CSV table of N, CA and C in Angstrom, one decimal:
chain,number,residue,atom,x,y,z
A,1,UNK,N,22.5,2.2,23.7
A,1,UNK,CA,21.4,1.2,23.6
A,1,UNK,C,20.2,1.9,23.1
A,2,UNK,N,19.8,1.6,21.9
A,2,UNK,CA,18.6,2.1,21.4
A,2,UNK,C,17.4,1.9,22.3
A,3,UNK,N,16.6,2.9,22.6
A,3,UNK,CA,15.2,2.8,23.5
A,3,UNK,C,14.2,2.3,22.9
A,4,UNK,N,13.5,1.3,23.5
A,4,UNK,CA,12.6,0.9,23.0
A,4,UNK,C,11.5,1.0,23.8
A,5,UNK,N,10.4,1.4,23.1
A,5,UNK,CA,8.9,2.4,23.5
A,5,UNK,C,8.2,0.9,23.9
A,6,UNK,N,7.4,1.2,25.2
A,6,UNK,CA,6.4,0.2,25.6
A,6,UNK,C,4.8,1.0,25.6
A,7,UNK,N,4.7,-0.5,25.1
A,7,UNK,CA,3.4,-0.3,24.9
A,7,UNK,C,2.2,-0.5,25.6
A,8,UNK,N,1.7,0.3,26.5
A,8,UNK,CA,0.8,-0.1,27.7
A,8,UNK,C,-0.7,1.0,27.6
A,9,UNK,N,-1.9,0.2,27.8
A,9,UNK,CA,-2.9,1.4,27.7
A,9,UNK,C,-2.9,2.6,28.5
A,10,UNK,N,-3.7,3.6,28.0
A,10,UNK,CA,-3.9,4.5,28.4
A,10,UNK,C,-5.5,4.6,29.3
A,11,UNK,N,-5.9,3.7,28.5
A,11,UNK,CA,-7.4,3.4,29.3
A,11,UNK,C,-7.7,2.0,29.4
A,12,UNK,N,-8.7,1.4,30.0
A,12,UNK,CA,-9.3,-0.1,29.7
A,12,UNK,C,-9.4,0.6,28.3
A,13,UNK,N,-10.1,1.4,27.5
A,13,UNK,CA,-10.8,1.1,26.1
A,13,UNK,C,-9.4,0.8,24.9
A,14,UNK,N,-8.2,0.9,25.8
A,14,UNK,CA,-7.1,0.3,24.7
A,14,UNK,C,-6.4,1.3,23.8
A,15,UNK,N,-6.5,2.5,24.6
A,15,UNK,CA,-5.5,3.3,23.1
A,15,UNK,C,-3.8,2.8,23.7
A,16,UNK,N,-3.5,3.1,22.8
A,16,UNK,CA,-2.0,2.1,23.3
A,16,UNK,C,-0.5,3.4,22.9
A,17,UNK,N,0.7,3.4,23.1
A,17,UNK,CA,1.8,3.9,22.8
A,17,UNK,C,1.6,5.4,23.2
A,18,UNK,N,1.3,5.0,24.6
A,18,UNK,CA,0.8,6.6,25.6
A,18,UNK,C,2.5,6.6,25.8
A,19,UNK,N,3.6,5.9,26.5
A,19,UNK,CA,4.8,6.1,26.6
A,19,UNK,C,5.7,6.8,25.3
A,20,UNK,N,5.6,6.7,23.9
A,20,UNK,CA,6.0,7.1,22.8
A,20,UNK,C,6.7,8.3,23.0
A,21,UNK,N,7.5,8.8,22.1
A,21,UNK,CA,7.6,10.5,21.8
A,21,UNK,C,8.1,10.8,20.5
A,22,UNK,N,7.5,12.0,20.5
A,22,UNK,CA,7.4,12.7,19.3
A,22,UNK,C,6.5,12.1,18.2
A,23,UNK,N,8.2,11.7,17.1
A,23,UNK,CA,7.5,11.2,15.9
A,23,UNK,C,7.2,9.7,16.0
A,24,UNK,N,7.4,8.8,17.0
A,24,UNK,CA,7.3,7.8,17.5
A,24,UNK,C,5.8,7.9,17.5
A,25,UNK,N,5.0,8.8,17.9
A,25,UNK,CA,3.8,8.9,18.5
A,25,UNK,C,2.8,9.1,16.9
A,26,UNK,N,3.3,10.0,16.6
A,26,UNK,CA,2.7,10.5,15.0
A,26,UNK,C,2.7,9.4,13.9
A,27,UNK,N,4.1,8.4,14.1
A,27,UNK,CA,4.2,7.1,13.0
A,27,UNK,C,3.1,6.0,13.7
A,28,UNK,N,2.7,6.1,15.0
A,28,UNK,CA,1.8,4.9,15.9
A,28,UNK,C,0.6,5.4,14.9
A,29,UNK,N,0.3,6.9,15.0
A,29,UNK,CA,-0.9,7.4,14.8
A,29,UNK,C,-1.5,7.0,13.4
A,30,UNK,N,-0.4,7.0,12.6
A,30,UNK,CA,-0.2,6.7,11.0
A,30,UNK,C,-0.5,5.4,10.8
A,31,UNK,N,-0.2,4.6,11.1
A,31,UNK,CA,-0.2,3.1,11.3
A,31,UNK,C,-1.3,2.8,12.2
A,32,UNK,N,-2.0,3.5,12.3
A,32,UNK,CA,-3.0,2.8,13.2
A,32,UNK,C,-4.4,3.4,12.6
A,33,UNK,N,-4.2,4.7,12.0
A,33,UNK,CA,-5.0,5.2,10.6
A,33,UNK,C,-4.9,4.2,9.6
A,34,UNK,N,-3.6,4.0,9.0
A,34,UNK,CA,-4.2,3.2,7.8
A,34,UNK,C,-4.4,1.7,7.8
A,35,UNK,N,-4.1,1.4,9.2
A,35,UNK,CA,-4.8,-0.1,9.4
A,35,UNK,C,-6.4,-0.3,9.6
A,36,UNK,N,-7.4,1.2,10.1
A,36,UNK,CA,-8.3,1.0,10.3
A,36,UNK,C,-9.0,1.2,8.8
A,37,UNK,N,-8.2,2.2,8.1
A,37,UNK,CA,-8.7,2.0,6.3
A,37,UNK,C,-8.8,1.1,5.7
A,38,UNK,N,-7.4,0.7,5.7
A,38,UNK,CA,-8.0,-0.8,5.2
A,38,UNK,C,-8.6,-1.7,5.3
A,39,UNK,N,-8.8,-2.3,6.6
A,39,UNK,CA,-9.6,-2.6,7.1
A,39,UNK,C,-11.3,-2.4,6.8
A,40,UNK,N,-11.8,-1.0,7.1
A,40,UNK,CA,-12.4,-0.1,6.5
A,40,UNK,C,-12.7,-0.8,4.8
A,41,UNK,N,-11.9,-0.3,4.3
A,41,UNK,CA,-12.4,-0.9,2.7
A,41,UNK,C,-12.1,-2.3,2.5
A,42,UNK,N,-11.6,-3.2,3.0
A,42,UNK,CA,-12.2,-4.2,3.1
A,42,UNK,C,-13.6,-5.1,3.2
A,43,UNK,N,-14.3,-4.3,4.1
A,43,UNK,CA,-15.8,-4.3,4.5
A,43,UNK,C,-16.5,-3.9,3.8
A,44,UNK,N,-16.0,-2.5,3.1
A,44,UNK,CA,-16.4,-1.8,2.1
A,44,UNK,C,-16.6,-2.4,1.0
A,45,UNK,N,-15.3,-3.2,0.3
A,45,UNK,CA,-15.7,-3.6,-0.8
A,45,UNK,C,-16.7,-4.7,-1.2
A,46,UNK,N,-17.8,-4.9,-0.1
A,46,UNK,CA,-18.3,-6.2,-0.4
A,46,UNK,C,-19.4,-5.1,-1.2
A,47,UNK,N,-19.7,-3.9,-1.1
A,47,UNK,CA,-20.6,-2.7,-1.2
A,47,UNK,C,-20.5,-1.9,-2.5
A,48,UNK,N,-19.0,-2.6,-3.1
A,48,UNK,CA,-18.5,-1.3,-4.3
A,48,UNK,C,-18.1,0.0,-3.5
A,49,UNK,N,-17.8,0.3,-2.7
A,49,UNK,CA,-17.4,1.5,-2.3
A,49,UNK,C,-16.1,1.7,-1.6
A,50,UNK,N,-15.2,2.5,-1.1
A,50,UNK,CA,-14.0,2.7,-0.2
A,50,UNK,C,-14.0,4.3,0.3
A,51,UNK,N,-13.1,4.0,1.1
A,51,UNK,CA,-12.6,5.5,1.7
A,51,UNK,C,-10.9,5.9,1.4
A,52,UNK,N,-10.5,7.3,1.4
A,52,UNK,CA,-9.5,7.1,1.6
A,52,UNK,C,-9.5,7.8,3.0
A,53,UNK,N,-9.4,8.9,3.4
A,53,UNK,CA,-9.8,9.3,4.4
A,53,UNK,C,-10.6,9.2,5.6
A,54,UNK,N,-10.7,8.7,6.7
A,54,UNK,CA,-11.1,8.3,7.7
A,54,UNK,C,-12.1,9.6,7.8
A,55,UNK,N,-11.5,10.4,8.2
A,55,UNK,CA,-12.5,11.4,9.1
A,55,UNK,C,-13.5,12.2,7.8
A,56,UNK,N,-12.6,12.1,6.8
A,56,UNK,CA,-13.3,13.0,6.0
A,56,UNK,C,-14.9,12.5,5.1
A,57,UNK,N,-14.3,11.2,5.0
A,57,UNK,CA,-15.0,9.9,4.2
A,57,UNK,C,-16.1,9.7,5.2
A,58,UNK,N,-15.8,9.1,6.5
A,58,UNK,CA,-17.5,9.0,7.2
A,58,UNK,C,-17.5,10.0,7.7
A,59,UNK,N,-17.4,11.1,7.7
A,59,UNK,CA,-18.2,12.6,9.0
A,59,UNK,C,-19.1,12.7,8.4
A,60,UNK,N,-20.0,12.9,6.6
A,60,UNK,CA,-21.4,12.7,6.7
A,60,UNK,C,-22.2,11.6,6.8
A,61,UNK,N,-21.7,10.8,7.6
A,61,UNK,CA,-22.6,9.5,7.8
A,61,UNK,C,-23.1,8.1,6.6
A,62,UNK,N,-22.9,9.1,5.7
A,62,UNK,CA,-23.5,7.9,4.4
A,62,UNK,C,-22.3,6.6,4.3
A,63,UNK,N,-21.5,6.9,4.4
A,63,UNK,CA,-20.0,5.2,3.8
A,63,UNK,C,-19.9,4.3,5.5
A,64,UNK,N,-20.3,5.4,6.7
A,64,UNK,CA,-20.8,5.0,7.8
A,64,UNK,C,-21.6,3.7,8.0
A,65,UNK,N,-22.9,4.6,7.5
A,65,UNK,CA,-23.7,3.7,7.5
A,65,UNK,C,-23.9,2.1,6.2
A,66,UNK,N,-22.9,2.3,5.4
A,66,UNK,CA,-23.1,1.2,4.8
A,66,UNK,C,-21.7,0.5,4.9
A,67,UNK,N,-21.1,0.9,6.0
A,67,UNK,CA,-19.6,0.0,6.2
A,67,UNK,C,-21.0,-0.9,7.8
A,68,UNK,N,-21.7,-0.4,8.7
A,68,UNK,CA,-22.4,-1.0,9.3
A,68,UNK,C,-23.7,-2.0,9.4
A,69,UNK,N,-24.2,-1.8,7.7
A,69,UNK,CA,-24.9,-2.2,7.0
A,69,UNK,C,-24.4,-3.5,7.0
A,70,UNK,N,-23.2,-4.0,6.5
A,70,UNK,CA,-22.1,-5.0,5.9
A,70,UNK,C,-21.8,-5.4,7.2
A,71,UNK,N,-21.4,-4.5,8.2
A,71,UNK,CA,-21.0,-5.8,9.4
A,71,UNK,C,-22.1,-5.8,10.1
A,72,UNK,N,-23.2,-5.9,10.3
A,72,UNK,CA,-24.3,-6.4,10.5
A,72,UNK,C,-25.3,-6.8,9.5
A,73,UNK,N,-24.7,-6.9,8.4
A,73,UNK,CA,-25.8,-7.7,7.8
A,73,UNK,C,-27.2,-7.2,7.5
A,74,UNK,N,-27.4,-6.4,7.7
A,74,UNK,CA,-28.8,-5.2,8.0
A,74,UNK,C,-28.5,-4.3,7.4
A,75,UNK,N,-30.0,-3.7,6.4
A,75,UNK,CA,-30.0,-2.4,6.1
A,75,UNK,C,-30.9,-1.3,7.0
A,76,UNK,N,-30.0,0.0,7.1
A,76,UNK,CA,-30.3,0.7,8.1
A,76,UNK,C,-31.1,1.8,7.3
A,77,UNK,N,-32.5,1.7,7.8
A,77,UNK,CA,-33.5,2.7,7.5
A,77,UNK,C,-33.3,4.1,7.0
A,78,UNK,N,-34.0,4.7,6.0
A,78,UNK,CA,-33.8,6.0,6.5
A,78,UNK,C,-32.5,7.2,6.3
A,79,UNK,N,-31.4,6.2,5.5
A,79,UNK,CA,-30.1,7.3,5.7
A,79,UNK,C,-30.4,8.0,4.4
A,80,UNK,N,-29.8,9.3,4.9
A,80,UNK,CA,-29.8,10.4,3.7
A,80,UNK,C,-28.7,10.4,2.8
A,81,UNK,N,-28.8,9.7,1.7
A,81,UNK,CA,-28.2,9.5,0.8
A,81,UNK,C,-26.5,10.8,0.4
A,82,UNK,N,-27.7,12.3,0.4
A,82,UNK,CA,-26.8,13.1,0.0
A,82,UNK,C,-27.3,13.9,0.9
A,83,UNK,N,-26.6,14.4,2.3
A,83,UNK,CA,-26.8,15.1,3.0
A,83,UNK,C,-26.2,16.4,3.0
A,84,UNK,N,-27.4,17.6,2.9
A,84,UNK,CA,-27.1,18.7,2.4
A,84,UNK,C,-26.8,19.6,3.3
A,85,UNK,N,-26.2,19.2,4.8
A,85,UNK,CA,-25.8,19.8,5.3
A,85,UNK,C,-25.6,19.4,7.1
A,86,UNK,N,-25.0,20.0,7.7
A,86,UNK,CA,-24.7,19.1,8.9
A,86,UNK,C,-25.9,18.6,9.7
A,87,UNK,N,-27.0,18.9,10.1
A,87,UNK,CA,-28.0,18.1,10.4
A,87,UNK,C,-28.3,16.8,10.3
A,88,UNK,N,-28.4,16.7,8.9
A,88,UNK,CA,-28.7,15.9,7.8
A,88,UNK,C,-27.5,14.7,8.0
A,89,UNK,N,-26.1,15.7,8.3
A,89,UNK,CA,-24.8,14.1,8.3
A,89,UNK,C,-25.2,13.9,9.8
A,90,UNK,N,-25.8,14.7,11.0
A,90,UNK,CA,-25.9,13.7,12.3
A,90,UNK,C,-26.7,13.2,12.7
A,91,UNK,N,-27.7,12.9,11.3
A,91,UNK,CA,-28.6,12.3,12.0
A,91,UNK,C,-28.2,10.9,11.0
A,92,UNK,N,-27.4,10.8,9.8
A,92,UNK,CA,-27.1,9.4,9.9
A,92,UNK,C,-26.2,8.6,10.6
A,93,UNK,N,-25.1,9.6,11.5
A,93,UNK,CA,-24.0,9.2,11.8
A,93,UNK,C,-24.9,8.5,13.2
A,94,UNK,N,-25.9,9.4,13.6
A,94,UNK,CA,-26.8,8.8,14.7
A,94,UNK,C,-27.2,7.3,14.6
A,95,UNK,N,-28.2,7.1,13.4
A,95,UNK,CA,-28.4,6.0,13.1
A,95,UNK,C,-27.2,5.1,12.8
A,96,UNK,N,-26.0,5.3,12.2
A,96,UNK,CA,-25.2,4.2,12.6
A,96,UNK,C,-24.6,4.1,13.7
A,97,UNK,N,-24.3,4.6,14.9
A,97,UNK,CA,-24.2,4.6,15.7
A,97,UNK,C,-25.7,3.3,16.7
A,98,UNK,N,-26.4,3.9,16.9
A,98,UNK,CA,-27.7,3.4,17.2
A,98,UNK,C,-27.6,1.9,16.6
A,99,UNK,N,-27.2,1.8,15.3
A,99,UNK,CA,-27.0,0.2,14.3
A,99,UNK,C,-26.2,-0.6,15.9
A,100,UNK,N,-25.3,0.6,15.6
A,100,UNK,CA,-24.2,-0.5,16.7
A,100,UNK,C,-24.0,-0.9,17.8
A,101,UNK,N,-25.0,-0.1,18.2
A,101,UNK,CA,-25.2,0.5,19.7
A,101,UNK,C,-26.1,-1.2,20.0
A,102,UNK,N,-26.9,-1.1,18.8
A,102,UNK,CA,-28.1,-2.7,19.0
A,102,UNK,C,-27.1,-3.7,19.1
A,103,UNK,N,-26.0,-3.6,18.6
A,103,UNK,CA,-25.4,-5.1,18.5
A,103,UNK,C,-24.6,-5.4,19.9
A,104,UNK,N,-24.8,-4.2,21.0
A,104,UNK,CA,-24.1,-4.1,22.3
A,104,UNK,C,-22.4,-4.0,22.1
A,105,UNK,N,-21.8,-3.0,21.0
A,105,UNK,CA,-20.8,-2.4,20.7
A,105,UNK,C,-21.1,-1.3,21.7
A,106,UNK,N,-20.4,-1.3,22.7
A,106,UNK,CA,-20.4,0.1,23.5
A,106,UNK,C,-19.2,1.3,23.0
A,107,UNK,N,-19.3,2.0,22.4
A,107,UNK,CA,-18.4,3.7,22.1
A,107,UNK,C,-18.4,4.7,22.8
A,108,UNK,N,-17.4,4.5,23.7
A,108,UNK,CA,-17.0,5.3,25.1
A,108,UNK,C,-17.5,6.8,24.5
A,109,UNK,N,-17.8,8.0,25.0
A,109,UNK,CA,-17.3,9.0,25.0
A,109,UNK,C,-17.3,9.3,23.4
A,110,UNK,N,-18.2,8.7,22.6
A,110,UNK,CA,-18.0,8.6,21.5
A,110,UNK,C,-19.6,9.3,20.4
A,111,UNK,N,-19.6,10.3,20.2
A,111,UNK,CA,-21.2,10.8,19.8
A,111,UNK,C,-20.8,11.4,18.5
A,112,UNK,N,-22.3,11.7,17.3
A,112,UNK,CA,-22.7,11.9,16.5
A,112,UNK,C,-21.9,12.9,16.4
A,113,UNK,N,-22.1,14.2,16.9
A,113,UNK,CA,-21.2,15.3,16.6
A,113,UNK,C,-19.5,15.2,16.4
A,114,UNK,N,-18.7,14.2,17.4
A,114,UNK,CA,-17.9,13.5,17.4
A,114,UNK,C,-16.9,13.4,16.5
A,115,UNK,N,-18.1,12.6,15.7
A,115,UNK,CA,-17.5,11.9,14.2
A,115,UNK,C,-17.7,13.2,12.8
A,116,UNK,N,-19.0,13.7,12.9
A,116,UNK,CA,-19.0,14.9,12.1
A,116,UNK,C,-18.5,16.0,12.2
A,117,UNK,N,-17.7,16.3,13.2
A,117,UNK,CA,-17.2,17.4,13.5
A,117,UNK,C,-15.4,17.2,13.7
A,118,UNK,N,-15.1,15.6,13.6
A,118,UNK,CA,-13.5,15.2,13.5
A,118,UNK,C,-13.1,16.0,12.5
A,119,UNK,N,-11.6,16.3,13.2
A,119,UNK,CA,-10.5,16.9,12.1
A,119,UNK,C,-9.6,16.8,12.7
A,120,UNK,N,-9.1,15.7,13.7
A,120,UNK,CA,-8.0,14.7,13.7
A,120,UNK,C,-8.1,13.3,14.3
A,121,UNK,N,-7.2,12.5,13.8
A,121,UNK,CA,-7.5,11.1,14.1
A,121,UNK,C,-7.7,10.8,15.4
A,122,UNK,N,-8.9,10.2,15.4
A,122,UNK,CA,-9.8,9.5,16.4
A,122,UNK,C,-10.0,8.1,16.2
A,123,UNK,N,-9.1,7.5,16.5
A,123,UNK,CA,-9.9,5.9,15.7
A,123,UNK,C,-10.5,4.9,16.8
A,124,UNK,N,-11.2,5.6,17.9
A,124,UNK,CA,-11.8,4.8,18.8
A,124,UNK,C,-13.3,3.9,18.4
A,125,UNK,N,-14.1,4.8,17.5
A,125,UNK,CA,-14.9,3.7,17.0
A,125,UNK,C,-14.9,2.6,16.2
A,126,UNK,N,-13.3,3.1,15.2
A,126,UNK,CA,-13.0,2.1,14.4
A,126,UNK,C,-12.6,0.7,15.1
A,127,UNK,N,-11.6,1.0,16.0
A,127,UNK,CA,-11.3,0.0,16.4
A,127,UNK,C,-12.4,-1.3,17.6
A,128,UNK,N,-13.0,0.0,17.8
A,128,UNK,CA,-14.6,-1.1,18.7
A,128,UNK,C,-15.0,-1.8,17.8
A,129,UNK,N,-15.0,-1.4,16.5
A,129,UNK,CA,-16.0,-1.6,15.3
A,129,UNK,C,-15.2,-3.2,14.9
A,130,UNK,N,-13.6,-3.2,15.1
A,130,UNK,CA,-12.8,-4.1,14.5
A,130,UNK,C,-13.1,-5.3,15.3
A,131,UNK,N,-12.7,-4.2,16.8
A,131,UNK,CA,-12.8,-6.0,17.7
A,131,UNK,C,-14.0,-6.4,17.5
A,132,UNK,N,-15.3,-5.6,17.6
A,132,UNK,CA,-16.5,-6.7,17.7
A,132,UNK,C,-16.7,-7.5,16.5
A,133,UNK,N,-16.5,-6.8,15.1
A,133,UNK,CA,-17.2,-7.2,14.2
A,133,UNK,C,-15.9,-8.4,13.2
A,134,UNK,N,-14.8,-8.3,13.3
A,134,UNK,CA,-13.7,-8.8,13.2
A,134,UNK,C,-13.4,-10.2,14.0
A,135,UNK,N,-13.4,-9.8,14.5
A,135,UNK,CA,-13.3,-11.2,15.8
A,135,UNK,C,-14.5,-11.7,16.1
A,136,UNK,N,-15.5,-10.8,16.4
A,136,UNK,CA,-17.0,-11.4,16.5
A,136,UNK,C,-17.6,-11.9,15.8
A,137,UNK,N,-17.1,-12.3,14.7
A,137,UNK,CA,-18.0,-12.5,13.0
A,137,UNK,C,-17.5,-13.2,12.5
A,138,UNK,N,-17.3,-14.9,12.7
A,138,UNK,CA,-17.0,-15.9,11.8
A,138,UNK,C,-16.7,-15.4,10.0
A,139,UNK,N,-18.1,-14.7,9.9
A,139,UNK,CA,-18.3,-15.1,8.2
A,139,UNK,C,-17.9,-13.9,7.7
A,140,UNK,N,-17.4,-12.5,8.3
A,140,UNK,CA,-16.6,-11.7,7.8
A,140,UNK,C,-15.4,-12.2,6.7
A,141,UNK,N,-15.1,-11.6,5.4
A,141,UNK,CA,-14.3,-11.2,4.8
A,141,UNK,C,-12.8,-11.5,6.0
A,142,UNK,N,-11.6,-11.9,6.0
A,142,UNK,CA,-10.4,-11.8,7.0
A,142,UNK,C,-9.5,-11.2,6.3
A,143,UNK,N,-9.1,-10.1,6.7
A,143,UNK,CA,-7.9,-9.5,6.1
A,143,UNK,C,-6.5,-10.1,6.5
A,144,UNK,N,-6.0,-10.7,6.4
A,144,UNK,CA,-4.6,-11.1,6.9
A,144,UNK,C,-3.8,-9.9,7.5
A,145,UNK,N,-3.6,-10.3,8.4
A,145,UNK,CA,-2.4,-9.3,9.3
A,145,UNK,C,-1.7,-8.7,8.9
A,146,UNK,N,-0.3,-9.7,8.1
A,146,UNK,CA,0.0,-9.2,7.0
A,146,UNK,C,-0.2,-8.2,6.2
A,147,UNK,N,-1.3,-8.5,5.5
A,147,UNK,CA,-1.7,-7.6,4.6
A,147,UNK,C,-1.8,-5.9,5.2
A,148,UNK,N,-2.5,-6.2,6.3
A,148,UNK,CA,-3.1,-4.9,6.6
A,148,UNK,C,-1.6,-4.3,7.7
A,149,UNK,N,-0.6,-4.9,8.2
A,149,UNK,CA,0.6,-4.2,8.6
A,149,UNK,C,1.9,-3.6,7.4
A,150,UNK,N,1.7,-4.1,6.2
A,150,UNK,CA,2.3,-4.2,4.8
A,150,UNK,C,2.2,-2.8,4.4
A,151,UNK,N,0.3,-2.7,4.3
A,151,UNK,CA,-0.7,-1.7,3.6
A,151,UNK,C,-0.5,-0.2,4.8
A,152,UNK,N,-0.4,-1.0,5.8
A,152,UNK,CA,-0.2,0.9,6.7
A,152,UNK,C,1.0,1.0,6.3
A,153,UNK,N,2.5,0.0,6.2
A,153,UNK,CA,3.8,0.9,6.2
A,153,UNK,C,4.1,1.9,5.1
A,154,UNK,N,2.9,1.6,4.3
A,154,UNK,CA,3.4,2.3,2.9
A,154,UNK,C,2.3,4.0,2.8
């Protein structure tokens, strides 16, 4: 009888397929990366811009700050366009953070250095970012389900 993996949190904050193994765990990880990308450039494209890379794309704060710009409708002061070096990316990742922090988006355990210093998948702000602004936000862009479970298998 083939096993089938349940799916139960690992915290209130919802990371999910803590029972998994192995590559079971690594394909969750995969699929749950490129759901937040697309996703991700969806928002993005209202801006002309996209990511391919999660971690690599926002750690200096600039595609950050204008994927937050877009789901709140607000432009955020002050970001450094071309940040010449790590300072420089945490103090925008700050300010978007701070963006979201105003809209009562709480990010567990979740700071500036965080995101600028990722070099493996973390998709905990993404996914705060989905429920609030996704579900929170009538007039958002709607990606179809579909679409975006289609877009990770590949």
């Amino acid at each position: 009888m083939a096993e089938i993996a349940s799916f139960r949190a690992r915290s209130k904050e919802g990371h999910a397929a803590m029972s998994m193994k192995g590559d079971q765990t690594d394909r969750w990880v995969e699929i749950q990366r490129n759901t937040f990308t697309n996703w991700i450039n969806e928002q993005l494209r209202q801006v002309d811009t996209s990511i391919e890379n999660l971690q690599e794309d926002l750690c200096d704060g600039v595609k950050l700050c204008r994927l937050v710009e877009v789901l709140r409708e607000e432009r955020i002061p002050r970001v450094i366009k071309k940040p010449l070096n790590q300072h420089q990316s945490l103090e925008n990742v700050t300010l978007a953070l701070n963006a979201v922090s105003q809209d009562n988006v709480r990010l567990v355990n979740i700071g500036n250095e965080d995101v600028v210093n990722s070099t493996e998948a973390d998709n905990g702000p993404d996914m705060h970012l989905i429920l609030r602004y996704q579900i929170g936000k009538p007039n958002l862009p709607r990606v179809p389900s579909h679409q975006l479970k289609l877009a990770s298998i590949s």
